[in-house]
Coordinates of C-alpha atoms and ligand atoms in Angstrom, one line a residue:
Chain A
M1 CA -0.4 0.3 -0.1
G2 CA 0.3 3.9 -0.1
N3 CA 1.3 3.6 -3.8
T4 CA 2.6 7.1 -4.3
T5 CA 4.4 5.8 -7.6
Y6 CA 0.8 5.3 -8.9
Y7 CA 0.9 2.2 -11.2
H8 CA -1.6 2.5 -13.8
S9 CA -2.2 -0.1 -17.2
V10 CA -4.4 2.9 -19.1
M11 CA -1.4 4.7 -21.1
L12 CA -1.7 7.0 -24.4
E13 CA -0.1 5.9 -27.2
K14 CA 1.0 9.2 -28.8
E15 CA 1.9 9.0 -32.4
K16 CA -1.6 7.6 -32.9
C17 CA -3.2 10.4 -30.7
K18 CA -5.4 13.0 -32.6
G19 CA -5.8 15.7 -30.0
C20 CA -8.9 15.4 -30.7
T21 CA -11.3 15.8 -27.0
T22 CA -13.2 13.0 -27.5
C23 CA -12.0 10.9 -24.6
L24 CA -11.6 14.1 -22.1
K25 CA -15.6 14.5 -21.7
H26 CA -16.0 10.5 -20.9
C27 CA -13.4 10.6 -17.9
P28 CA -15.9 10.0 -14.5
T29 CA -12.7 11.6 -12.7
E30 CA -11.0 14.6 -15.2
A31 CA -8.0 12.4 -15.8
I32 CA -7.7 14.0 -18.4
R33 CA -6.5 17.1 -20.1
V34 CA -5.0 17.5 -24.0
Y35 CA -2.4 19.9 -24.8
G36 CA 0.4 20.2 -27.3
G37 CA -1.4 18.7 -29.2
S38 CA -2.3 15.2 -27.1
A39 CA -4.4 13.8 -24.9
H40 CA -2.5 13.4 -21.2
I41 CA -2.8 11.2 -18.2
I42 CA -3.4 12.9 -14.6
K43 CA -2.1 10.2 -12.5
E44 CA -3.3 10.7 -9.4
R45 CA -6.8 10.8 -10.7
C46 CA -7.0 7.6 -13.1
I47 CA -8.9 5.3 -11.6
D48 CA -7.5 2.5 -14.7
C49 CA -11.6 2.2 -15.8
G50 CA -10.8 1.9 -19.2
A51 CA -13.7 4.1 -20.2
C52 CA -11.3 6.2 -22.9
I53 CA -10.3 3.2 -24.8
Q54 CA -13.6 2.6 -25.5
R55 CA -13.9 5.5 -26.3
C56 CA -10.9 6.8 -28.3
P57 CA -12.0 6.6 -33.0
Y58 CA -8.0 6.4 -33.3
H59 CA -7.3 3.4 -30.4
A60 CA -4.2 5.6 -29.2
K61 CA -5.6 4.4 -25.1
V62 CA -3.9 0.9 -24.7
A63 CA -4.3 -0.9 -21.5
V64 CA -0.9 -2.5 -20.8
T65 CA -0.6 -5.9 -19.6
D66 CA 1.1 -8.9 -20.1
P67 CA 2.7 -11.5 -23.1
L68 CA 2.1 -14.6 -22.8
T69 CA 5.7 -15.2 -23.5
R70 CA 5.8 -14.8 -19.1
L71 CA 4.7 -17.8 -18.8
S72 CA 8.3 -18.6 -18.8
D73 CA 9.2 -17.7 -16.2
Y74 CA 8.2 -20.1 -14.0
K75 CA 8.3 -23.8 -13.4
I76 CA 4.7 -24.9 -13.3
R77 CA 1.8 -22.2 -14.6
V78 CA -2.4 -21.7 -13.6
A79 CA -4.7 -19.9 -15.4
L80 CA -7.0 -18.5 -13.2
P81 CA -10.0 -17.8 -16.0
A82 CA -12.4 -14.9 -15.8
P83 CA -16.3 -16.3 -15.7
T84 CA -15.7 -13.6 -19.0
L85 CA -13.9 -15.9 -20.7
Y86 CA -16.8 -18.5 -21.0
G87 CA -19.2 -16.1 -22.8
Q88 CA -16.7 -15.4 -25.8
F89 CA -16.8 -18.3 -27.9
K90 CA -19.0 -19.5 -30.8
G91 CA -20.5 -23.5 -30.6
L92 CA -19.0 -23.7 -27.2
T93 CA -21.1 -26.1 -25.0
D94 CA -19.1 -27.4 -22.1
I95 CA -16.5 -24.8 -19.8
G96 CA -14.8 -27.6 -19.9
R97 CA -13.2 -28.0 -23.3
L98 CA -12.4 -24.1 -22.6
L99 CA -10.7 -25.1 -19.9
D100 CA -8.6 -27.9 -21.7
A101 CA -7.8 -25.3 -24.3
L102 CA -6.1 -23.1 -21.5
I103 CA -3.7 -26.3 -21.1
A104 CA -3.4 -27.1 -24.9
I105 CA -2.1 -23.3 -25.3
G106 CA 0.7 -23.7 -22.3
F107 CA -0.8 -24.1 -18.5
D108 CA -0.1 -26.6 -16.4
D109 CA -3.5 -25.9 -13.7
V110 CA -6.5 -24.2 -14.4
Y111 CA -8.6 -23.0 -11.3
E112 CA -11.6 -21.5 -12.2
V113 CA -12.7 -17.4 -10.5
A114 CA -16.0 -18.8 -10.6
R115 CA -15.2 -20.9 -8.0
G116 CA -13.2 -18.1 -5.8
A117 CA -16.1 -16.2 -6.2
E118 CA -17.8 -18.8 -4.7
Y119 CA -15.9 -18.6 -1.5
V120 CA -16.5 -14.6 -1.5
S121 CA -20.0 -15.0 -2.1
Q122 CA -20.4 -16.9 1.4
E123 CA -18.7 -14.4 3.0
I124 CA -20.7 -11.0 1.6
A125 CA -23.7 -13.2 2.4
Q126 CA -21.9 -13.5 6.2
R127 CA -21.2 -10.1 6.5
V128 CA -24.6 -8.8 5.3
K129 CA -26.2 -10.8 7.8
N130 CA -24.2 -10.3 10.7
R131 CA -24.2 -6.5 10.4
K132 CA -25.3 -5.0 13.5
V133 CA -25.2 -1.3 12.8
H134 CA -26.8 -0.4 9.7
N135 CA -25.1 3.3 9.0
G136 CA -28.0 4.3 6.7
M137 CA -26.0 3.6 3.6
P138 CA -25.3 -0.2 1.9
L139 CA -22.8 -2.7 2.2
I140 CA -20.8 -1.8 -1.0
S141 CA -18.7 -4.7 -3.3
S142 CA -15.3 -4.8 -3.7
A143 CA -15.2 -6.9 -7.1
C144 CA -14.8 -4.5 -9.6
P145 CA -11.0 -2.3 -8.9
A146 CA -12.1 0.6 -10.6
I147 CA -15.3 1.0 -9.0
V148 CA -14.0 0.9 -5.7
R149 CA -11.5 4.0 -6.9
L150 CA -14.1 5.9 -8.0
I151 CA -14.9 5.2 -4.4
Q152 CA -11.4 6.7 -2.8
V153 CA -11.1 9.3 -5.4
R154 CA -14.8 10.3 -5.7
F155 CA -16.7 9.8 -2.8
P156 CA -14.2 8.6 0.1
E157 CA -17.0 9.0 2.5
L158 CA -18.6 5.3 1.3
L159 CA -14.8 3.6 2.0
D160 CA -15.9 2.6 5.1
N161 CA -18.6 0.4 3.8
V162 CA -17.3 -1.7 0.7
V163 CA -16.6 -5.1 2.2
D164 CA -14.0 -6.3 3.6
V165 CA -13.8 -9.4 1.5
I166 CA -11.2 -9.6 -1.3
S167 CA -11.4 -9.6 -4.6
P168 CA -13.2 -14.0 -6.4
M169 CA -9.8 -13.4 -8.5
E170 CA -7.4 -13.2 -5.3
A171 CA -9.6 -15.7 -3.4
A172 CA -8.7 -18.1 -6.6
A173 CA -5.1 -17.5 -6.8
L174 CA -4.9 -17.8 -3.4
A175 CA -6.7 -21.7 -3.8
A176 CA -4.7 -22.2 -6.5
R177 CA -1.2 -22.1 -4.9
K178 CA -1.7 -24.4 -2.2
R179 CA -3.1 -26.7 -4.3
V180 CA -0.5 -26.9 -6.7
C181 CA 2.0 -26.6 -4.2
R182 CA 0.4 -29.4 -2.2
N183 CA -0.3 -31.4 -5.1
M184 CA 2.8 -31.1 -7.6
S185 CA 5.0 -30.5 -4.4
A186 CA 5.8 -27.0 -5.6
A187 CA 7.7 -24.2 -4.3
P188 CA 5.3 -21.2 -4.1
E189 CA 7.8 -19.2 -6.4
D190 CA 7.8 -22.0 -8.7
V191 CA 4.3 -21.2 -9.7
G192 CA 3.3 -18.9 -11.7
I193 CA -0.4 -17.9 -11.4
F194 CA -1.8 -16.1 -14.7
F195 CA -5.1 -14.2 -14.8
L196 CA -7.0 -13.9 -17.7
T197 CA -8.8 -10.6 -17.6
P198 CA -11.1 -8.5 -19.4
C199 CA -9.9 -5.1 -18.2
P200 CA -7.2 -3.0 -17.3
A201 CA -8.6 -2.5 -13.5
K202 CA -7.6 -5.7 -12.5
M203 CA -4.3 -5.4 -13.6
T204 CA -4.0 -2.2 -11.7
E205 CA -5.6 -4.3 -8.6
V206 CA -3.4 -6.9 -9.0
R207 CA 0.0 -4.7 -9.6
A208 CA -1.1 -1.8 -7.3
P209 CA -3.4 -3.4 -4.8
Q210 CA -5.5 -1.5 -2.4
S211 CA -6.9 -3.9 0.7
I212 CA -3.9 -6.7 1.0
H213 CA -0.6 -6.8 1.0
K214 CA 0.6 -8.6 -2.3
S215 CA -1.5 -9.4 -4.7
N216 CA -1.7 -13.6 -4.9
V217 CA -1.7 -13.2 -8.9
D218 CA 1.6 -13.3 -10.7
G219 CA 0.8 -12.3 -14.1
V220 CA -2.3 -10.7 -16.0
I221 CA -2.7 -11.2 -19.1
S222 CA -5.8 -10.0 -21.2
I223 CA -8.8 -12.2 -23.1
M224 CA -7.7 -10.7 -26.3
D225 CA -4.9 -12.1 -26.3
V226 CA -5.9 -15.4 -26.1
Y227 CA -8.9 -15.2 -27.9
G228 CA -7.3 -16.6 -31.1
Q229 CA -5.4 -19.1 -29.7
L230 CA -7.7 -20.6 -27.2
N231 CA -10.5 -20.5 -30.5
A232 CA -8.1 -22.9 -32.4
Q233 CA -7.3 -25.5 -29.7
I234 CA -11.0 -25.5 -28.1
K235 CA -12.2 -28.5 -30.4
T236 CA -9.1 -30.3 -31.0
A237 CA -7.1 -30.2 -27.3
R238 CA -6.6 -33.5 -25.5
H239 CA -9.6 -33.8 -22.4
F240 CA -9.4 -33.6 -18.6
D241 CA -11.9 -34.3 -17.0
N242 CA -11.0 -32.4 -13.8
L243 CA -10.9 -28.8 -13.8
Q244 CA -14.4 -27.8 -14.6
H245 CA -15.5 -26.3 -10.2
A246 CA -16.8 -24.2 -10.5
G247 CA -21.6 -24.1 -10.2
S248 CA -24.0 -21.3 -12.2
H249 CA -24.3 -19.0 -9.0
G250 CA -19.6 -18.6 -9.4
V251 CA -19.8 -17.8 -12.7
A252 CA -23.4 -15.6 -13.0
W253 CA -20.4 -13.2 -11.0
A254 CA -19.7 -12.0 -14.8
Q255 CA -22.5 -10.2 -15.2
T256 CA -24.0 -7.4 -13.9
G257 CA -26.4 -9.0 -11.0
G258 CA -24.7 -11.8 -10.7
E259 CA -22.9 -11.4 -7.8
M260 CA -25.9 -9.9 -5.8
L261 CA -27.7 -13.4 -6.8
A262 CA -24.8 -15.6 -5.3
V263 CA -24.6 -13.8 -2.3
G264 CA -28.7 -13.8 -2.2
V265 CA -30.2 -10.7 -0.5
E266 CA -33.2 -9.9 -0.4
N267 CA -32.9 -5.8 -0.9
A268 CA -30.4 -5.5 -3.3
L269 CA -29.7 -3.2 -6.1
A270 CA -27.1 -3.9 -9.4
V271 CA -25.9 -1.1 -11.3
D272 CA -24.0 -1.1 -14.4
G273 CA -22.1 1.4 -16.4
I274 CA -19.5 3.8 -14.5
E275 CA -22.1 6.7 -15.2
N276 CA -24.9 5.2 -13.6
V277 CA -23.5 4.0 -10.8
I278 CA -22.3 8.0 -10.4
Q279 CA -25.5 8.3 -9.6
V280 CA -26.4 6.1 -7.0
L281 CA -23.7 6.5 -5.2
E282 CA -24.9 9.9 -5.2
S283 CA -28.1 8.5 -3.8
I284 CA -26.6 6.5 -1.5
E285 CA -24.5 9.9 0.4
N286 CA -28.0 11.8 0.5
G287 CA -29.3 8.9 2.5
D288 CA -31.8 8.1 -0.1
L289 CA -30.9 4.9 -0.1
S290 CA -31.0 3.9 3.7
D291 CA -33.0 0.8 3.4
L292 CA -30.9 -0.9 0.9
E293 CA -28.4 -3.9 2.4
Y294 CA -26.1 -4.3 -0.9
F295 CA -24.8 -2.3 -3.8
E296 CA -23.2 -4.2 -6.5
G297 CA -21.8 -0.8 -8.7
L298 CA -19.9 -2.3 -11.7
A299 CA -18.1 0.2 -14.4
C300 CA -18.9 -1.4 -17.2
V301 CA -22.1 -1.6 -19.0
G302 CA -23.3 -5.4 -19.1
G303 CA -20.8 -6.3 -15.9
C304 CA -17.3 -7.6 -17.1
L305 CA -18.6 -9.3 -20.4
G306 CA -18.8 -5.7 -20.9
G307 CA -15.1 -5.6 -20.1
P308 CA -12.7 -3.2 -22.5
L309 CA -10.3 -6.3 -23.0
T310 CA -13.3 -8.9 -24.5
F311 CA -14.0 -10.2 -27.5
E312 CA -17.5 -11.1 -28.4
N313 CA -20.1 -8.4 -28.1
T314 CA -21.4 -7.8 -24.8
Y315 CA -24.8 -9.1 -25.4
V316 CA -24.1 -12.4 -27.5
A317 CA -21.7 -13.2 -24.9
K318 CA -24.6 -12.6 -22.0
N319 CA -26.9 -14.7 -24.3
R320 CA -24.2 -17.4 -24.4
L321 CA -22.9 -17.6 -20.6
R322 CA -26.5 -17.9 -19.7
R323 CA -26.9 -21.4 -21.7
L324 CA -23.8 -22.2 -20.2
S325 CA -25.2 -21.6 -17.0
E326 CA -28.1 -23.3 -17.0
K327 CA -26.7 -27.0 -17.5
L328 CA -24.1 -26.1 -14.1
P329 CA -25.6 -27.0 -10.4
R330 CA -25.5 -24.3 -8.2
L331 CA -23.3 -25.1 -5.9
E332 CA -22.1 -23.5 -2.2
A333 CA -18.5 -22.8 -1.2
P334 CA -17.3 -26.1 0.2
D335 CA -17.2 -27.4 4.0
G336 CA -15.1 -29.5 6.0
E337 CA -12.3 -31.1 4.6
E338 CA -13.4 -29.9 0.9
R339 CA -13.0 -26.6 2.1
E340 CA -9.6 -24.6 0.3
L341 CA -10.1 -21.0 1.7
T342 CA -10.3 -19.9 5.9
S343 CA -12.2 -17.1 6.8
E344 CA -9.4 -15.0 7.9
E345 CA -7.8 -16.0 4.6
L346 CA -10.4 -14.2 2.6
R347 CA -10.6 -11.1 4.5
T348 CA -9.0 -8.2 3.6
Q349 CA -5.5 -7.5 4.9
L350 CA -5.9 -3.4 4.7
L351 CA -8.7 -0.8 4.9
F352 CA -9.4 0.9 1.9
Q353 CA -7.7 5.4 2.1
P354 CA -9.1 7.9 0.6
N355 CA -7.3 9.5 -2.6
P356 CA -7.4 12.6 -2.4
A357 CA -7.2 13.9 -6.1
M358 CA -9.4 16.3 -6.2
K359 CA -8.3 18.3 -2.7
L360 CA -7.5 21.9 -3.9
D361 CA -5.6 21.8 -1.4
D362 CA -4.7 19.9 2.1
N363 CA -5.2 23.1 4.1
L364 CA -8.7 23.7 4.4
Y365 CA -8.1 27.6 4.8
V366 CA -5.6 28.1 1.5
A367 CA -8.6 25.6 -0.5
L368 CA -11.2 27.8 0.5
Q369 CA -9.1 31.0 -1.2
K370 CA -8.5 29.1 -4.4
M371 CA -11.9 28.1 -4.7
E372 CA -13.2 31.5 -4.4
R373 CA -10.2 32.2 -7.5
I374 CA -11.7 29.2 -9.3
E375 CA -15.9 31.0 -9.3
Q376 CA -13.7 34.2 -10.0
I377 CA -12.1 33.0 -13.3
Y378 CA -15.2 31.0 -14.1
A379 CA -18.0 33.2 -13.8
N380 CA -15.7 35.4 -16.8
L381 CA -16.1 32.1 -18.8
P382 CA -18.2 31.2 -21.9
G383 CA -19.7 28.2 -19.7
L384 CA -19.9 26.4 -23.1
D385 CA -18.1 23.5 -22.2
C386 CA -16.5 22.9 -25.2
G387 CA -13.4 21.3 -24.1
S388 CA -10.9 23.4 -26.9
C389 CA -9.1 24.8 -24.2
G390 CA -8.1 20.6 -23.1
S391 CA -9.7 21.2 -19.7
P392 CA -12.9 18.3 -19.7
S393 CA -15.8 22.2 -19.0
C394 CA -14.9 25.6 -18.2
R395 CA -14.5 24.8 -14.5
A396 CA -12.3 22.9 -14.5
L397 CA -10.5 25.1 -16.9
A398 CA -10.9 27.6 -14.0
E399 CA -9.4 25.3 -11.3
D400 CA -6.7 23.6 -13.7
V401 CA -5.3 27.8 -14.3
V402 CA -5.6 28.5 -10.3
L403 CA -3.4 24.8 -9.8
G404 CA -0.8 26.8 -12.2
F405 CA -1.7 23.8 -15.4
A406 CA -3.0 26.1 -17.3
V407 CA -4.4 29.9 -18.3
E408 CA -7.0 31.5 -19.2
L409 CA -5.7 32.4 -22.6
D410 CA -5.8 28.6 -23.3
C411 CA -9.6 28.9 -23.8
I412 CA -10.8 29.5 -27.3
F413 CA -13.7 32.7 -26.0
K414 CA -11.0 34.3 -24.3
L415 CA -8.0 34.5 -26.6
K416 CA -10.6 35.7 -29.4
Q417 CA -11.4 38.7 -27.3
K418 CA -7.8 39.3 -26.2
I419 CA -6.9 39.2 -29.8
Q420 CA -9.4 42.0 -30.7
Q421 CA -9.2 44.0 -27.8
M422 CA -5.0 44.7 -29.0
S423 CA -6.2 44.5 -32.2
K424 CA -8.4 47.6 -31.7
Q425 CA -5.1 49.2 -29.3
M426 CA -3.2 49.0 -32.2
V427 CA -5.8 51.0 -34.0
D428 CA -6.3 53.2 -31.4
I429 CA -2.0 53.5 -31.5
S430 CA -1.4 53.9 -34.9
E431 CA -4.2 56.4 -35.2
T432 CA -2.8 58.7 -32.5
T433 CA 0.6 58.7 -33.5
R434 CA -0.7 59.7 -37.1
K435 CA -2.0 63.0 -35.8
Chain B
M1 CA -16.7 36.7 5.6
P2 CA -18.0 34.1 3.3
L3 CA -15.9 33.2 1.2
I4 CA -17.8 30.8 -0.8
A5 CA -21.6 32.2 -1.2
E6 CA -24.5 30.9 -4.2
V7 CA -27.6 31.0 -4.3
F8 CA -29.3 27.6 -5.4
P9 CA -32.8 28.5 -7.0
V10 CA -35.0 25.3 -6.5
E11 CA -38.5 25.2 -7.9
K12 CA -41.8 24.0 -6.9
D13 CA -42.2 20.7 -8.3
D14 CA -39.4 20.5 -11.0
F15 CA -38.5 16.7 -9.9
V16 CA -36.0 16.9 -13.3
T17 CA -33.4 19.1 -11.3
A18 CA -34.5 17.6 -8.1
G19 CA -31.0 16.9 -6.5
E20 CA -28.5 19.1 -8.5
A21 CA -28.4 22.0 -5.8
S22 CA -27.6 19.6 -3.3
A23 CA -25.0 17.5 -6.1
K24 CA -22.8 20.8 -6.5
I25 CA -23.2 21.9 -2.8
K26 CA -21.5 18.2 -2.2
R27 CA -19.0 19.0 -5.0
T28 CA -17.8 22.2 -3.9
L29 CA -17.2 19.9 -0.1
K30 CA -15.2 17.8 -1.4
K31 CA -13.1 19.8 -3.5
L32 CA -12.3 22.0 -0.2
G33 CA -11.6 18.6 1.4
V34 CA -14.0 18.5 4.1
D35 CA -13.8 15.9 6.3
S36 CA -16.5 12.6 4.9
A37 CA -17.8 12.3 8.1
L38 CA -19.1 15.9 8.2
L39 CA -19.8 16.3 4.5
R40 CA -22.5 13.1 4.5
R41 CA -24.5 15.2 7.2
I42 CA -23.9 18.5 5.1
S43 CA -24.9 15.6 2.0
V44 CA -27.8 14.3 4.0
C45 CA -29.5 18.3 5.1
S46 CA -29.5 19.7 1.4
Y47 CA -31.1 17.2 -0.1
E48 CA -33.6 16.7 1.7
V49 CA -33.8 20.3 2.3
E50 CA -33.6 20.7 -1.2
L51 CA -36.5 18.5 -2.3
N52 CA -38.8 19.9 0.6
L53 CA -38.7 23.0 -1.5
V54 CA -39.2 21.0 -4.6
I55 CA -42.3 18.9 -3.1
H56 CA -43.7 20.8 -0.4
S57 CA -42.9 24.5 -1.2
L58 CA -44.2 26.5 -3.6
G59 CA -40.7 27.4 -4.6
G60 CA -37.0 29.2 -2.9
T61 CA -33.8 29.3 -2.4
I62 CA -30.7 28.0 -0.9
D63 CA -28.0 30.1 0.1
F64 CA -24.8 28.1 0.5
Q65 CA -21.7 29.5 2.5
V66 CA -18.7 28.7 3.5
T67 CA -16.4 30.2 6.5
Q68 CA -12.7 29.4 7.8
D69 CA -14.6 27.5 10.2
S70 CA -18.5 26.7 9.0
V71 CA -20.9 25.6 6.3
M72 CA -24.1 26.7 6.4
L73 CA -27.1 26.0 4.6
L74 CA -30.2 29.4 4.7
V75 CA -33.2 28.4 3.0
K76 CA -36.2 30.4 2.6
D77 CA -39.5 29.2 0.8
R78 CA -42.4 31.9 -0.9
G79 CA -44.8 30.3 1.4
P80 CA -47.5 27.5 1.9
G81 CA -45.1 27.8 5.2
I82 CA -45.7 25.5 7.7
A83 CA -49.7 26.2 9.8
N84 CA -48.5 22.8 12.9
L85 CA -44.6 23.0 13.7
E86 CA -44.4 20.9 16.5
L87 CA -46.2 17.9 14.6
A88 CA -44.3 18.4 11.1
M89 CA -40.8 17.8 13.3
R90 CA -42.2 15.0 14.3
E91 CA -40.9 11.3 13.1
G92 CA -42.7 10.1 10.2
W93 CA -45.1 12.6 10.0
S94 CA -45.7 14.1 6.3
T95 CA -48.0 15.6 3.8
A96 CA -46.8 14.0 1.0
P97 CA -49.4 13.8 -1.5
E98 CA -49.9 10.1 -2.6
S99 CA -48.4 11.1 -5.8
V100 CA -45.2 11.8 -4.4
R101 CA -45.0 9.2 -1.8
M102 CA -45.6 6.6 -5.4
M103 CA -41.7 8.2 -6.7
G104 CA -40.3 7.1 -2.6
F105 CA -40.7 10.7 -1.1
G106 CA -42.8 11.2 2.1
A107 CA -41.5 9.0 5.1
G108 CA -42.3 12.1 6.9
M109 CA -37.7 12.0 8.1
G110 CA -37.1 15.0 6.5
L111 CA -36.6 17.6 8.8
P112 CA -35.9 16.0 12.3
N113 CA -32.8 14.4 10.4
M114 CA -32.4 18.0 9.3
K115 CA -31.8 18.4 12.7
R116 CA -29.9 15.2 13.9
N117 CA -27.1 16.0 11.4
A118 CA -27.1 19.7 11.7
D119 CA -25.3 21.5 14.4
E120 CA -27.0 24.4 14.8
F121 CA -30.8 23.9 13.6
D122 CA -33.2 26.8 13.0
I123 CA -37.0 26.8 11.2
K124 CA -39.4 29.9 11.4
S125 CA -42.1 29.8 9.5
E126 CA -46.3 30.8 8.9
A127 CA -48.5 29.5 7.5
G128 CA -49.3 31.6 4.0
V129 CA -46.3 33.3 4.3
G130 CA -43.3 31.3 4.0
T131 CA -41.0 29.2 6.1
E132 CA -37.7 29.8 7.2
I133 CA -34.7 26.9 7.8
L134 CA -30.9 27.7 8.8
M135 CA -28.2 25.2 9.6
K136 CA -25.0 25.5 10.7
F137 CA -21.8 23.7 10.6
R138 CA -18.5 24.0 12.4
L139 CA -16.2 22.6 10.4
K140 CA -13.2 20.8 12.5
Ligands
LIG501 N1 -40.6 24.1 2.9 C1 -41.7 23.2 3.7 N2 -42.9 24.2 3.1 C2 -44.4 24.0 2.9 N3 -44.4 22.5 4.3 C3 -43.1 21.4 4.4 C4 -42.1 22.2 4.3 N4 -41.2 21.6 4.4 C5 -41.6 20.7 5.4 N5 -43.1 20.7 5.5 C6 -44.1 19.9 5.9 O1 -43.3 19.0 7.1 C7 -43.8 17.8 7.0 C8 -42.9 16.8 7.4 O2 -41.4 17.2 6.8 P1 -40.3 16.0 6.2 O3 -39.9 15.7 8.1 O4 -39.1 16.1 5.3 O5 -41.5 14.9 5.8 P2 -41.7 14.3 4.7 O6 -41.0 15.2 3.6 O7 -41.8 12.8 3.7 O8 -43.3 15.0 4.4 C9 -43.9 17.9 5.0 O9 -45.1 16.9 5.1 C10 -44.8 19.1 5.0 O10 -45.9 18.9 5.3
LIG502 S1 -16.6 -4.1 -14.5 FE1 -15.5 -5.7 -14.9 S2 -13.9 -5.5 -16.5 FE2 -15.6 -3.3 -16.3 S3 -13.9 -2.7 -14.9 FE3 -15.4 -3.8 -13.6 S4 -14.2 -5.3 -13.3 FE4 -13.4 -4.9 -15.4
LIG503 MG1 -38.8 15.7 3.3

């Protein structure tokens, strides 16, 4: 923790960026500015949600994930497929075949994240059931790292309500390492655990964890990067019959409402799309959803099936996943001898910390003075929020000016005014000198 | 002297923009780095009072001011006023019409919650004239 270095998976490929300002408006934390002909990401504010990746018409925003070649860094390689992966393949009727294909492309073992999700669901259900004081706000899911980071930046007062359970990915990674070390009597450091991700936010969760000391995931590979190879192997790969374990509830986590369903809370709400999630978080903050018990917010429309690194159309994938799930039993996390993870292991180790990137100043009085200046500058801007200045709105430009990152004349309307003024002065001067 | 002062007009029955004043107030307070617990209290008060203007009043204003040591919300409306203040302050008391209850409002907890969450709370009302509510919050 204490990630002052701000690791990020979302990056700009400068050569591709045309400086068009499309991404500017869609960043939920106002973390993008355009100057010198290209976009720039303010690293303190970026939450790696991938909204800009999905919007950029020139594909200049990219997600940095690990290449498949990283597999060779380890003696034993375990794949952790996100349940989202299951919905990507046309004609796939048996999840087991897909897991076989993972072995065929170079993994030695597979542990389904959907299985991890079953453990996590059980823990969350306990938290909701045993909650003693209801502070007028629901418990909030910690599964989508982009939403957790959004809360850290924009809704820090809700952090206490984010559930203290690790993510299904981390649960799966922990269980996988234990299993492989036991069954193959391998040293923990010889085992490489690779998550197959639908999004850059998960890469960031692994590289800069917020609620645990160190991630159990060793590498994060984009679903897009393995799609082709897996598709080629699905029909022909050798069959193993012990790879598929997760039930329908674990698999359901890939889509919006899946977590809610698996946790089994009556009065819960599931929302997807980061703008929608922001609206609901505002309502929670206003005390307007005071009877709600659980809130599942996902940054991507459609949930993880709509992640920026997925191959298939969200709704096509959703339908496939539904049909695959229908064949699966509804499983609880295993008990007794079979149980792979303890409640203690499933608990987060650190408290989520607020990210003060939106604050004007640490000192309230100084912040107030800056705010006063911002209001003055803002009052003189045209209020069109056109983005031509390179800041996402007139107010954001006023803020940037006060914080020293921009000048008022970055506003093209201000500039025009100034030029008109100056040319008038020139005329005046030349006329007086002629006399 | 307030360093920040903004007056938000709020119109009767305008459910389309209802909540926008509170949202702006919250945004400002977050930029100022106001402490989480306090921010929550102010959010609840400004939202409840804004919705009361939309639902129960003939329209009015929220005057939002921040000084070095306090946040103030001064809310004034153009009527109809509250005939029995004691009743209005009671938990669960509401005169919200059925149409509004169908929208999920009218639990009768707004005024009691404002009183509970503000450091200072003062309400004056005259039937036929209007209502005035002053809420203050101490910074630190
Ligand atoms: N600005 C106002 N003008 C007139 N009446 C009001 C106003 N604010 C509150 N009231 C009255 O006080 C009652 C209680 O308000 P409140 O506690 O917010 O509950 P609710 O809004 O759910 O009815 C309202 O039902 C209404 O009769
Ligand atoms: S919804 Fe899923 S895919 Fe999208 S950012 Fe969150 S975790 Fe990643
Ligand atoms: Mg009310």
